[in-house]
Coordinates of C-alpha atoms and ligand atoms in Angstrom, one line a residue:
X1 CA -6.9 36.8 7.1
X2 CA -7.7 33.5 7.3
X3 CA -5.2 31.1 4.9
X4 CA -7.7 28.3 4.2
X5 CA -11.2 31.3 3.5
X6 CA -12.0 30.4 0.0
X7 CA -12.0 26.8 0.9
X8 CA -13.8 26.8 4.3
X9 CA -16.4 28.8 2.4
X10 CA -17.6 25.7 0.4
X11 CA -20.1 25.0 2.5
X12 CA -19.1 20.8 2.0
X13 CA -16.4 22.0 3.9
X14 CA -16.6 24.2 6.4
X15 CA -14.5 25.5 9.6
X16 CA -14.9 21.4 11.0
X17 CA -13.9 19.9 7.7
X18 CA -10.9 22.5 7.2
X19 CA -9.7 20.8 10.8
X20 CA -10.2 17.4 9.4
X21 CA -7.8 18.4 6.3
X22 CA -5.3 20.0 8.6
X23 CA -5.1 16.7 11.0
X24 CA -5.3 14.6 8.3
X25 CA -1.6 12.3 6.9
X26 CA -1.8 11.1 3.6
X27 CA 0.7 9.0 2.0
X28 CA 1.4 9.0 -1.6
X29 CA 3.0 6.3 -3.8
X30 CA 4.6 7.7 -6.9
X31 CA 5.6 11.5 -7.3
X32 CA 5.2 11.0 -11.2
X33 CA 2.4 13.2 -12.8
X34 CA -0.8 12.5 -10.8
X35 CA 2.1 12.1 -7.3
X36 CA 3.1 15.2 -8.0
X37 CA 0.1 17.0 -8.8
X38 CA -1.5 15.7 -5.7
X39 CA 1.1 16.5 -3.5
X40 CA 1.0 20.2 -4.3
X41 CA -2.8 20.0 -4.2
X42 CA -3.1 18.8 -0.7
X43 CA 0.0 20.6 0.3
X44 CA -1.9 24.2 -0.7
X45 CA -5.6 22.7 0.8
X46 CA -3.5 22.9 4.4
X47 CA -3.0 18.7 5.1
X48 CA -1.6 18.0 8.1
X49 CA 1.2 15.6 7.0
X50 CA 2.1 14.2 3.9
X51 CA 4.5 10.8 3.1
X52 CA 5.9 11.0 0.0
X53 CA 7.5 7.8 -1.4
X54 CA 9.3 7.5 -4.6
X55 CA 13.1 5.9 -5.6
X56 CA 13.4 7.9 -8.9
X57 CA 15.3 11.1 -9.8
X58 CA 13.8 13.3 -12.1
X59 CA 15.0 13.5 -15.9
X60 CA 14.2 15.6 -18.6
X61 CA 10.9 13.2 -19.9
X62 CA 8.9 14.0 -16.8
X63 CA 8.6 17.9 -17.0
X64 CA 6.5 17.6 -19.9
X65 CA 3.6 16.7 -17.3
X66 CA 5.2 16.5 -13.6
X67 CA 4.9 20.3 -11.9
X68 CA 6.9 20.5 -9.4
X69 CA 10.1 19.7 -11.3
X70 CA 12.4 22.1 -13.5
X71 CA 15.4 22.0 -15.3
X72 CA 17.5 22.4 -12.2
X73 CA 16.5 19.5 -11.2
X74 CA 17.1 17.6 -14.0
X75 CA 21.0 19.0 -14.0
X76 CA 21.6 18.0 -10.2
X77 CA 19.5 14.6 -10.9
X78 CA 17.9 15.4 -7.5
X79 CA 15.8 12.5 -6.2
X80 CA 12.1 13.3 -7.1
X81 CA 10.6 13.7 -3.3
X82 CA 13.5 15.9 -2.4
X83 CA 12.8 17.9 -5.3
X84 CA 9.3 18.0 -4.4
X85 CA 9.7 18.7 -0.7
X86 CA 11.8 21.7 -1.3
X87 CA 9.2 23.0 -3.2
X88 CA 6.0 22.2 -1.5
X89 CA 8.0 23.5 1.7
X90 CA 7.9 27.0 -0.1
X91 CA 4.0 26.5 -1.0
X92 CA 3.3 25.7 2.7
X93 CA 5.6 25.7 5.6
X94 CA 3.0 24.1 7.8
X95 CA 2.6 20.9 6.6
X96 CA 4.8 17.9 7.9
X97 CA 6.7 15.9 5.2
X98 CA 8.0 12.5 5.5
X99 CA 10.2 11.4 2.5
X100 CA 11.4 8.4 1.3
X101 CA 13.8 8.1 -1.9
X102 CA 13.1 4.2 -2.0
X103 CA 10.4 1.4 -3.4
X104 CA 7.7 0.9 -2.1
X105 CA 7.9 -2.0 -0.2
X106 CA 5.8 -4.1 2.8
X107 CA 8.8 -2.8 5.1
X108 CA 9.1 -0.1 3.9
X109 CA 5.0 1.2 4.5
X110 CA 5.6 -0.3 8.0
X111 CA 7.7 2.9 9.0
X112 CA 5.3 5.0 8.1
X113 CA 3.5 6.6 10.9
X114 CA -0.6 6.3 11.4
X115 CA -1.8 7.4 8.3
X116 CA -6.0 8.3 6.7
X117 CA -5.5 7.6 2.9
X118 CA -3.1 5.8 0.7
X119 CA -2.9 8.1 -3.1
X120 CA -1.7 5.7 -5.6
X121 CA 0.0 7.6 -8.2
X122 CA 2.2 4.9 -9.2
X123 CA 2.6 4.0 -13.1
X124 CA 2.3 0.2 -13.3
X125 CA 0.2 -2.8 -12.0
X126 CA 3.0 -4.6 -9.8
X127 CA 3.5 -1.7 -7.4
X128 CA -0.4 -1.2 -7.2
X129 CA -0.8 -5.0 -6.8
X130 CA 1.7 -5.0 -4.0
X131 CA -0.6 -1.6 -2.2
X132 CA -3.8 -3.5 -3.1
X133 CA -2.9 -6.7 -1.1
X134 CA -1.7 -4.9 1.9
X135 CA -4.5 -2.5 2.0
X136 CA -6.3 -5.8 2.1
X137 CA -4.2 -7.0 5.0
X138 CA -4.1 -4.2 6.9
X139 CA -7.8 -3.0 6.7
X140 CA -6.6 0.2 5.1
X141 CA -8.3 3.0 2.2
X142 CA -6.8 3.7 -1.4
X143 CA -7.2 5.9 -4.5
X144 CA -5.9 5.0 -7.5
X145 CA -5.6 7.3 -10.5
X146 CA -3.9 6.3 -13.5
X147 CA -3.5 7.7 -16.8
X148 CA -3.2 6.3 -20.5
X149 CA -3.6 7.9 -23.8
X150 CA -6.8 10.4 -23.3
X151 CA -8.4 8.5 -20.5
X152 CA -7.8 8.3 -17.3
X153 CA -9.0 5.9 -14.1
X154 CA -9.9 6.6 -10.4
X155 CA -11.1 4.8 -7.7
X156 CA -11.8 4.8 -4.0
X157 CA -10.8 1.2 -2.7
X158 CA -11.6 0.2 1.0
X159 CA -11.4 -3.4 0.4
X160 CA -12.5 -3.5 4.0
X161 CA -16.5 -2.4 2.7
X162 CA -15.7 -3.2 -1.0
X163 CA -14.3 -4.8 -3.9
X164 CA -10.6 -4.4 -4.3
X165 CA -8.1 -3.4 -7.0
X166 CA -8.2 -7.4 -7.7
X167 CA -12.2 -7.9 -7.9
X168 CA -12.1 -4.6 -10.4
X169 CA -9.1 -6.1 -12.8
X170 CA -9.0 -9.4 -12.7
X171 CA -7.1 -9.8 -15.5
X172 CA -4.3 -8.5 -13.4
X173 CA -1.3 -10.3 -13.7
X174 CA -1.6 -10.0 -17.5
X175 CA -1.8 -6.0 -16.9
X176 CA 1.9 -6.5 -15.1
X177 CA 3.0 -8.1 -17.8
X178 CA 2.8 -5.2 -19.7
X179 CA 4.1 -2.9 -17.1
X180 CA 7.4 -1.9 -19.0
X181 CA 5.3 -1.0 -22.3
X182 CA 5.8 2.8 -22.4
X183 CA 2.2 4.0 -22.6
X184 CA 2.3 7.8 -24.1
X185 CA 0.2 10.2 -21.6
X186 CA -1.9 13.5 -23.5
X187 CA -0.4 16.3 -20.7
X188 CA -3.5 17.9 -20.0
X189 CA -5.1 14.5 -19.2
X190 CA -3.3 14.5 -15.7
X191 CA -4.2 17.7 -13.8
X192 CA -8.1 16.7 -15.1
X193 CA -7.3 13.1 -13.3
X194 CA -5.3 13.8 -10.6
X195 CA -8.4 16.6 -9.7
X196 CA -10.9 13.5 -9.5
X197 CA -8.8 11.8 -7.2
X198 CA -7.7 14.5 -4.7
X199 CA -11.5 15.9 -4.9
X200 CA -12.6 12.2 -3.5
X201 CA -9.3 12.4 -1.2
X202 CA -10.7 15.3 0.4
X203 CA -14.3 14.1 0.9
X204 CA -13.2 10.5 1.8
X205 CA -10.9 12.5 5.1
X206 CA -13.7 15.3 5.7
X207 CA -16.9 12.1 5.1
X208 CA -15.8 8.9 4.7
X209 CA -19.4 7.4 4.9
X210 CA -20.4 9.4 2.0
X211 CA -17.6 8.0 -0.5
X212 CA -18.7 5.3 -2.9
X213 CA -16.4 2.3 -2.6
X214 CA -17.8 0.8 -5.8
X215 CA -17.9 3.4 -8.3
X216 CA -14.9 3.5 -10.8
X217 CA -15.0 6.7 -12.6
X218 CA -13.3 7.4 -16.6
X219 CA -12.6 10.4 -17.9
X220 CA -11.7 10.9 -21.5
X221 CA -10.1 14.3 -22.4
X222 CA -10.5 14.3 -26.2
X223 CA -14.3 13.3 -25.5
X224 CA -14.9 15.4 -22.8
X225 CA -16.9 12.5 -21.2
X226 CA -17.3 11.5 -17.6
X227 CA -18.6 8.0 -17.3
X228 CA -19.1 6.0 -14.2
X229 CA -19.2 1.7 -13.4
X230 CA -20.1 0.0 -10.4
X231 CA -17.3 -2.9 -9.6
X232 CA -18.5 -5.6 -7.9
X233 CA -17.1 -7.7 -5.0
X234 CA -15.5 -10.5 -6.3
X235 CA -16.6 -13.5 -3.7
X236 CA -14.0 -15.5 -5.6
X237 CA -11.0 -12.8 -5.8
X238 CA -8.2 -14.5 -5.2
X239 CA -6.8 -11.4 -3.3
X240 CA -9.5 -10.2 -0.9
X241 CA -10.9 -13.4 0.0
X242 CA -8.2 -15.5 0.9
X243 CA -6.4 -12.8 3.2
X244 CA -3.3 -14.5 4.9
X245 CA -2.6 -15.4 1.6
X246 CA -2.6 -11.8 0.2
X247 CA 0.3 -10.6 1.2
X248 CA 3.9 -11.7 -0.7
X249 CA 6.4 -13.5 1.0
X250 CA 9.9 -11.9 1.1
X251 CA 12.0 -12.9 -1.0
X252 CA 14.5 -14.0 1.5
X253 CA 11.9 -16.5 2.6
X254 CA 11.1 -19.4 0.3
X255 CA 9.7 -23.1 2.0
X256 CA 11.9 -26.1 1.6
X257 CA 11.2 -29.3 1.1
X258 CA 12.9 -31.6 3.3
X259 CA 13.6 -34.4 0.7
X260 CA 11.6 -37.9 0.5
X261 CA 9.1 -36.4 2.9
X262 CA 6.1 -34.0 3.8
X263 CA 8.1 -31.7 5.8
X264 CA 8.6 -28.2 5.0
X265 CA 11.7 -25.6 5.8
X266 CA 11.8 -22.0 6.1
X267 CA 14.2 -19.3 7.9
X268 CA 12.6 -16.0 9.5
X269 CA 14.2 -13.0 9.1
X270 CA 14.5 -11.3 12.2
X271 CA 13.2 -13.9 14.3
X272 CA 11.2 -13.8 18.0
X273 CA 13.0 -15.4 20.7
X274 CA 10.9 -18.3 21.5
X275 CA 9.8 -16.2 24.8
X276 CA 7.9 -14.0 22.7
X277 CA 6.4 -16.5 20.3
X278 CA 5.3 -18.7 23.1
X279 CA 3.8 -16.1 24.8
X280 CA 1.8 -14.6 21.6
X281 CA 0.7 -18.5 21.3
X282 CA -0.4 -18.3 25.1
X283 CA -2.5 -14.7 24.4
X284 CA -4.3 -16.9 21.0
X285 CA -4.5 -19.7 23.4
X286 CA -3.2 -22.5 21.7
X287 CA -1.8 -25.3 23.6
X288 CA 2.9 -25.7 23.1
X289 CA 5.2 -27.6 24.2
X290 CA 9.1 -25.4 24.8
X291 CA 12.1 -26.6 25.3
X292 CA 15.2 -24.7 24.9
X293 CA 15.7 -25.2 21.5
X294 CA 12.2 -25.0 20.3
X295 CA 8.3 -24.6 20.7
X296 CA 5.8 -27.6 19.3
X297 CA 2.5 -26.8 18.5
X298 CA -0.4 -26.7 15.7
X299 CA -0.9 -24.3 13.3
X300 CA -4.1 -25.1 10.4
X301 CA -4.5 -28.5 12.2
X302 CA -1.3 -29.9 11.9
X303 CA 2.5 -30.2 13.8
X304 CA 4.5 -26.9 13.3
X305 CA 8.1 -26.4 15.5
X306 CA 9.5 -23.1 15.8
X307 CA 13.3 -23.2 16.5
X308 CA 15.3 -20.4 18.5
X309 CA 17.0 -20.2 15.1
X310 CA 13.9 -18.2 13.6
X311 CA 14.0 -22.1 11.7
X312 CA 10.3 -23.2 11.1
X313 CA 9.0 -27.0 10.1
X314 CA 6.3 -28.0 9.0
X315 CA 4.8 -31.3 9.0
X316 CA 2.6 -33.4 6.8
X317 CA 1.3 -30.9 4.3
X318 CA 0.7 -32.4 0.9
X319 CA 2.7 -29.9 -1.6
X320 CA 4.3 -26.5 -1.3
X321 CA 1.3 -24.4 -2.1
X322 CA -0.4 -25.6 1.0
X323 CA 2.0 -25.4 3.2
X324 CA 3.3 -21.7 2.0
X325 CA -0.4 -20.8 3.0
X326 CA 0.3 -22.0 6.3
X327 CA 3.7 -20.6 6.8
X328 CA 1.7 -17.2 5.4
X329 CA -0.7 -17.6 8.3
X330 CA 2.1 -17.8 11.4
X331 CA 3.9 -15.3 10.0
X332 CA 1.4 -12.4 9.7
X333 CA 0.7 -13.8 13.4
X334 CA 3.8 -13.5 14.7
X335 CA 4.6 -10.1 12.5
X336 CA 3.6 -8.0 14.9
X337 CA 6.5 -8.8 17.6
X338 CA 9.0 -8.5 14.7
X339 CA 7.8 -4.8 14.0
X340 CA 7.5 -4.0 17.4
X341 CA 11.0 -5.0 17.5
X342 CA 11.8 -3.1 15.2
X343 CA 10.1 0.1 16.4
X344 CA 11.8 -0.2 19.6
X345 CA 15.6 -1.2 18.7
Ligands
ZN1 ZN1 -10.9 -8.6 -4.4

């Protein structure tokens, strides 16, 4: 008997949709309520590969609402995806899972292999501020589903054909500010939220095309009510529209000012040799000068040296902001090398 009957029977679905599930990865950030629910979800609708990413161990708050966790967990203080990947194992031996019992970080997403969907499941604005701008970057899709009180939030954002997380909350940084508030969630709010969301998961892998990428929908359990909003494009977002810009900075690498003049300092970490720099340079064809210590050239119009040191100056920029925005730009050029570097090591 075929495993996946009821579902290829929906006729939405089908035998060809079925194989779109089953070659399908989807990577989900937070394994909290709506991660967990999700995970399970998709596990038993036969997806091909799930990454599961999460630094927290589970404790005794989170069974009230998180299903795939028990006592037992609680008393070994297992780490939340391991907990969940010995169980969703057991549910379904066929699909692949990639763990990781860290935070989700820019690196961190870069060691994640091809994926079709991001699921964010995360609890607070920062983490899905930090997923917004690199789904930005990197041209990829995202669901969010969050949950507060009685009503809950989901999304489809492909900022690629859309607004992003950004153009719909634009109050955003005051949201993160209230990140550490503990907002109280109504239990049976969550499987009703997290079903919105991994309904439009499975349409957006099985018809992409036919997904709305403007439509935020809000359920309220203790209303009963569905209601829907179109979000527009922000032409002004600061997060969409000015995209070298989107992306954070590491923290290990803050600009300089070289005192009493216009110059600006900044270390890479795990620096090109200047072989490889000058010969991404040479593929974007713009003009250098190399020596052995260090390339000359222009970067946004104006004299930038790269230094075998992974040391960058730049010249004649008139305060930090603009010349941060230029550092931004070389180094989400040159980022590629440093993660093929990385892949290959
Ligand atoms: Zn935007």
């Amino acid at each position: 008997m075929e495993r996946y009957d009821r579902q290829i029977r929906v006729h939405q679905i089908g035998p060809s949709g079925q194989k779109r599930i089953e070659q399908s990865h989807v990577v989900i950030i937070g394994l909290g309520a709506t991660g967990s629910y999700a995970a399970e979800q998709l596990t038993r609708a036969g997806i091909g590969a799930l990454t599961l990413i999460d630094s927290d161990t589970v404790s005794l708050t989170n069974l009230q609402r998180q299903t795939l966790f028990d006592e037992v967990d609680v008393a070994h203080e297992a780490f939340k995806v391991e907990a969940a990947a010995e169980k969703l194992g057991k549910i379904n031996h066929n699909v692949t899972l990639n763990i990781f019992p860290k935070r989700f970080t820019p690196e961190l997403l870069a060691q994640v292999p091809a994926f079709d969907l991001v699921l964010d499941c995360t609890d607070n604005f920062t983490t899905r501020d930090l997923l917004n701008r690199l789904a930005c970057n990197q041209g990829f899709a995202f669901i969010m589903a969050s949950c507060a009180g009685t009503a809950g939030s989901v999304m489809l954002f492909d900022p690629k054909n859309g607004p992003c997380l950004n153009c719909a909350y634009p109050q955003l940084k005051a949201l993160q500010a209230r990140d550490c508030d503990t907002l109280g969630v109504n239990t049976a709010l969550v499987p009703l939220v997290s079903a919105l969301q991994i309904s439009l998961a499975l349409k957006y892998l099985i018809a992409p095309a036919d997904c709305a990428t403007d439509m935020m929908a809000i359920f309220d359990n203790w209303q009963l009510s569905l209601q829907h909003f179109k979000v527009q494009k922000n032409r002004h977002c600061p997060t969409c529209e000015n995209l070298p810009a989107a992306l954070p900075l590491p923290r290990t690498m803050q600009l300089r000012s070289l005192c009493g003049t216009n110059t600006y300092q900044v270390e890479l970490d795990n620096a090109p040799t200047l072989d490889q720099v000058a010969a991404a340079l040479t593929e974007a064809q713009i003009p250098f000068d190399q020596n052995q210590a260090l390339l000359r050239f222009k970067w946004r119009e104006r004299p930038f040296s790269y230094f075998k040191t992974g040391q960058c100056h730049l010249y004649d920029w008139p305060d930090t902001e603009q010349a941060e925005l230029c550092f931004l730009d070389f180094y989400h050029f040159i980022k590629p090398i440093q993660i093929e570097e990385a892949i290959t090591e």
